[in-house]
């Protein structure tokens, strides 16, 4: 028989762990369920320099401190991938790969993954020249030559951002033309240290312990060439993993949970926090903000449910 918690948090990145932290401070019983990596994607960042109060901290250290803080307050952390979420008579049932869990409210903080290039040795070189966030990691390549893979708005914005930091930026797009907004395209083409290669794909990452460059396949000629870069920024989109929750949390066309700044979903008692939900900015600070908002909203929901139950048990009494 599964144990019941006040709040179940799915995902142990900054949003999920912060949600657990705030929920425990409010006196709620909490379980955090993570299928892969406690701390989430931030653990892959070699250095965080844009988080308030932390001049420089590694992503793994940031995650460890947040985990320790959450556990000290009494939240339970469990490694399990949740495969289904359904409403029960007075709460929710979460079915995992290894067990089932019951909760009065659920906070979905499953994050989203940067789409990878799908190349050999990409995982080993991530954080060692291969990056997915220009804002997070651009400063590490000051004065060096880098490439941005992609041609949409994110790639163009990354190129503009990196042009102020790096010696040169090369945009590599697999289609015959850039696909980002015309205004962004004009801005990119006006930058003297930014060049564009279209109709080409990256076929290989070069280097063993550190990235030294890439191999590029030109579609129009079939020729391959090797280009030297200190860093490569993949900007080919993000991919949420919310299909298991679609029955209780409406998704947009890209698979993100539809939610506003209050972190509410279309199902009462289910909340969404962090990169898994519809939002404009996905950074550690916004994830932490979401976690606090979702936890406080879940606590309010549970208190309202408790008041309703008391009124039903004593129909002749009003709220005091």
XYZ file of C-alpha atoms in Angstrom:
320
model
C 0.000 0.000 0.000
C 1.420 3.363 -1.035
C 2.021 6.088 1.522
C 0.081 9.326 1.148
C 1.775 12.732 1.125
C 0.373 16.219 1.180
C 2.370 17.155 -1.917
C 4.221 15.079 -4.500
C 6.795 16.880 -6.621
C 7.770 15.286 -9.924
C 11.259 16.406 -10.892
C 14.259 17.332 -8.751
C 15.744 20.277 -10.608
C 15.866 23.795 -9.124
C 12.089 24.241 -9.533
C 11.153 20.920 -7.936
C 13.600 21.140 -5.049
C 12.583 24.730 -4.287
C 8.936 23.669 -4.323
C 9.729 20.934 -1.810
C 11.657 23.413 0.326
C 8.753 25.860 0.516
C 6.177 23.122 1.041
C 8.133 21.684 3.968
C 8.501 25.121 5.515
C 4.723 25.307 5.377
C 4.518 22.056 7.333
C 3.397 19.787 4.484
C 4.603 16.236 3.983
C 6.493 16.098 0.687
C 8.030 13.530 -1.613
C 10.225 14.485 -4.569
C 10.345 11.942 -7.391
C 13.210 12.084 -9.893
C 13.789 9.608 -12.692
C 17.378 10.416 -13.662
C 19.507 13.001 -11.960
C 18.874 14.882 -8.732
C 19.565 18.514 -9.519
C 18.423 18.335 -13.127
C 20.227 19.795 -16.125
C 21.923 22.477 -14.065
C 24.351 19.851 -12.777
C 25.960 19.837 -16.250
C 26.848 23.525 -16.085
C 30.536 23.878 -15.137
C 30.043 27.314 -13.608
C 27.081 29.523 -12.720
C 27.895 33.213 -12.512
C 24.455 34.805 -12.933
C 22.684 33.532 -9.816
C 22.191 36.226 -7.133
C 24.588 35.963 -4.132
C 26.768 33.324 -5.842
C 29.726 34.977 -7.580
C 30.647 31.620 -9.076
C 29.374 28.142 -8.286
C 29.333 24.932 -10.287
C 25.974 23.491 -11.277
C 26.669 20.313 -9.322
C 27.522 22.249 -6.157
C 24.398 24.374 -6.566
C 22.276 21.234 -6.863
C 23.976 19.529 -3.903
C 23.373 22.517 -1.636
C 19.722 22.732 -2.654
C 19.261 18.991 -2.132
C 20.897 19.145 1.289
C 18.735 22.084 2.320
C 15.581 20.302 1.159
C 16.436 17.033 2.905
C 17.345 18.807 6.157
C 13.811 20.180 6.230
C 12.420 16.659 5.972
C 11.424 16.223 2.343
C 11.753 12.678 1.028
C 13.720 12.205 -2.201
C 13.000 9.103 -4.223
C 14.491 7.888 -7.503
C 11.569 6.824 -9.671
C 10.229 7.739 -13.089
C 6.545 8.621 -13.003
C 4.703 7.044 -15.917
C 1.106 8.013 -15.102
C -0.819 10.518 -12.997
C -4.533 10.196 -12.282
C -7.069 11.834 -10.027
C -8.567 9.775 -7.218
C -11.555 10.597 -5.020
C -9.641 12.929 -2.707
C -6.289 13.447 -4.386
C -3.966 11.934 -6.948
C -2.251 8.640 -7.654
C 1.204 8.700 -9.231
C 2.371 5.462 -10.822
C 6.107 5.025 -11.156
C 8.465 2.457 -12.567
C 9.189 1.131 -9.074
C 6.181 2.098 -6.987
C 2.996 4.114 -6.569
C 2.476 7.271 -4.542
C -0.580 9.163 -3.316
C -0.788 12.892 -2.722
C -3.307 15.612 -2.062
C -1.625 17.900 -4.607
C 0.994 17.454 -7.307
C 3.660 19.828 -8.598
C 5.042 18.929 -12.024
C 8.621 20.200 -12.377
C 9.889 17.824 -15.029
C 11.969 20.439 -16.846
C 12.849 20.215 -20.509
C 15.870 18.935 -22.349
C 17.907 20.879 -24.840
C 17.705 19.043 -28.114
C 21.079 17.463 -28.707
C 22.965 17.216 -31.964
C 22.912 13.434 -31.754
C 26.612 13.102 -32.479
C 29.212 10.701 -31.148
C 30.997 11.830 -27.957
C 28.507 14.675 -27.456
C 27.779 13.657 -23.871
C 31.477 13.461 -22.987
C 32.173 16.899 -24.495
C 29.159 18.589 -22.910
C 30.584 21.171 -20.544
C 33.957 20.817 -22.275
C 33.248 22.889 -25.351
C 29.769 21.672 -26.242
C 27.115 23.949 -24.721
C 23.382 24.532 -24.940
C 22.963 27.917 -23.240
C 24.774 31.004 -24.503
C 23.663 33.125 -21.554
C 24.922 30.521 -19.087
C 28.221 29.604 -20.696
C 29.121 32.310 -23.216
C 31.511 34.116 -20.865
C 33.794 31.057 -20.762
C 34.682 31.689 -24.420
C 35.613 35.353 -24.205
C 37.882 36.322 -27.088
C 37.618 32.891 -28.731
C 36.018 31.512 -31.871
C 32.704 29.681 -31.463
C 29.902 28.217 -33.554
C 26.146 28.323 -33.050
C 24.185 25.441 -34.538
C 20.697 26.419 -35.698
C 18.936 29.113 -37.674
C 15.829 30.009 -35.695
C 15.239 32.841 -33.246
C 17.165 31.206 -30.398
C 20.214 30.617 -32.572
C 20.132 34.169 -33.903
C 19.745 35.638 -30.418
C 22.636 33.470 -29.219
C 24.800 34.711 -32.086
C 24.049 38.347 -31.247
C 24.760 37.736 -27.568
C 28.020 35.874 -28.221
C 29.236 38.467 -30.732
C 29.861 40.863 -27.851
C 31.977 38.267 -26.024
C 33.720 36.127 -28.603
C 36.248 36.964 -31.299
C 34.036 35.404 -33.952
C 30.749 33.527 -34.217
C 29.789 31.156 -37.032
C 26.121 30.261 -37.493
C 25.541 26.858 -39.087
C 22.035 26.159 -40.407
C 20.936 22.858 -41.942
C 18.361 24.556 -44.187
C 19.024 26.701 -47.272
C 18.221 29.884 -45.337
C 17.877 31.184 -41.795
C 14.378 30.801 -40.357
C 14.402 33.354 -37.531
C 12.568 36.658 -37.547
C 13.704 39.032 -40.324
C 14.648 41.687 -37.772
C 17.004 39.247 -36.056
C 18.437 38.124 -39.381
C 19.244 41.719 -40.299
C 20.884 42.274 -36.926
C 23.032 39.161 -37.317
C 24.128 39.981 -40.854
C 25.124 43.481 -39.747
C 27.641 42.105 -37.240
C 31.164 42.042 -38.623
C 32.334 39.123 -36.478
C 29.392 36.851 -37.309
C 29.367 34.639 -40.405
C 26.604 32.332 -41.662
C 26.874 28.911 -43.280
C 23.554 27.581 -44.608
C 22.575 24.233 -46.083
C 25.121 22.414 -43.935
C 25.096 20.096 -40.935
C 27.602 19.210 -38.269
C 28.654 15.621 -38.937
C 31.217 15.184 -36.156
C 32.626 16.770 -33.014
C 36.416 16.914 -32.864
C 38.517 16.536 -29.757
C 38.774 13.995 -26.965
C 38.672 15.639 -23.529
C 38.034 19.148 -24.878
C 36.313 20.257 -28.061
C 38.765 21.410 -30.698
C 36.411 21.845 -33.630
C 33.718 20.298 -35.800
C 33.334 18.560 -39.134
C 30.750 20.186 -41.392
C 28.944 18.522 -44.303
C 27.866 20.914 -47.080
C 24.643 19.640 -48.615
C 24.977 21.458 -51.937
C 28.397 19.955 -52.793
C 28.589 16.894 -50.541
C 31.993 18.085 -49.359
C 33.117 17.964 -45.740
C 35.452 20.369 -43.999
C 36.887 20.648 -40.516
C 36.585 23.946 -38.688
C 38.381 24.847 -35.461
C 36.227 26.212 -32.621
C 36.739 26.515 -28.889
C 33.020 26.173 -28.277
C 29.853 25.009 -30.006
C 26.403 26.142 -28.890
C 23.532 23.902 -29.969
C 20.405 26.034 -30.426
C 18.008 23.630 -32.096
C 15.195 23.833 -29.559
C 14.099 22.237 -26.324
C 12.085 19.132 -25.690
C 9.755 18.704 -22.695
C 8.693 15.276 -21.487
C 5.131 15.775 -20.302
C 3.191 13.130 -22.232
C 2.545 11.058 -19.099
C 0.635 13.977 -17.567
C -1.427 15.085 -20.553
C -4.642 13.656 -19.073
C -4.503 16.058 -16.102
C -2.406 18.940 -17.449
C -3.170 20.442 -20.857
C -0.162 20.752 -23.186
C 0.535 23.294 -25.900
C 1.591 22.358 -29.428
C 5.204 21.932 -28.358
C 4.427 19.677 -25.406
C 4.799 22.265 -22.630
C 2.277 22.346 -19.783
C -0.046 25.315 -20.208
C 0.357 27.446 -17.102
C 0.667 31.073 -16.090
C 2.840 32.812 -13.495
C 0.634 31.354 -10.746
C 1.726 27.883 -11.911
C -1.887 26.687 -12.182
C -2.893 24.021 -14.708
C -6.366 23.180 -15.970
C -6.767 20.598 -13.179
C -7.299 21.818 -9.633
C -4.563 20.454 -7.410
C -2.007 20.029 -10.198
C 0.625 22.733 -10.623
C 3.510 23.229 -13.061
C 6.855 24.839 -12.267
C 10.058 25.525 -14.157
C 11.095 24.711 -17.691
C 8.306 22.183 -18.285
C 5.645 24.901 -18.487
C 4.837 27.587 -21.032
C 7.063 30.597 -20.327
C 9.380 33.042 -22.038
C 12.540 32.763 -19.938
C 14.073 29.502 -18.761
C 16.852 30.183 -16.276
C 17.746 28.882 -12.816
C 16.335 31.986 -11.132
C 12.989 31.698 -12.913
C 12.796 27.993 -12.084
C 13.382 28.723 -8.401
C 10.716 31.442 -8.532
C 8.265 28.992 -10.082
C 9.033 26.409 -7.419
C 8.142 28.834 -4.630
C 4.973 29.994 -6.402
C 3.792 26.456 -7.124
C 4.428 25.289 -3.555
C 2.532 28.195 -2.022
C -0.320 27.697 -4.480
C -0.439 23.978 -3.616
C -0.520 24.788 0.104
C -3.424 27.195 -0.451
C -5.240 24.520 -2.441
C -4.817 21.942 0.347
C -6.037 24.432 2.960
C -9.114 25.192 0.858
C -9.791 21.474 0.492
C -9.457 21.032 4.242
C -11.914 23.855 4.909
C -14.384 22.332 2.443
C -14.089 18.945 4.148
C -14.739 20.507 7.571
C -17.799 22.351 6.277
C -19.165 19.143 4.740
C -18.611 17.292 8.008
C -20.472 20.043 9.928
C -23.014 21.481 7.477
C -24.652 23.611 10.133
C -21.466 25.547 10.883
C -19.923 28.321 8.876
C -16.230 29.033 8.609
C -14.775 30.596 11.761
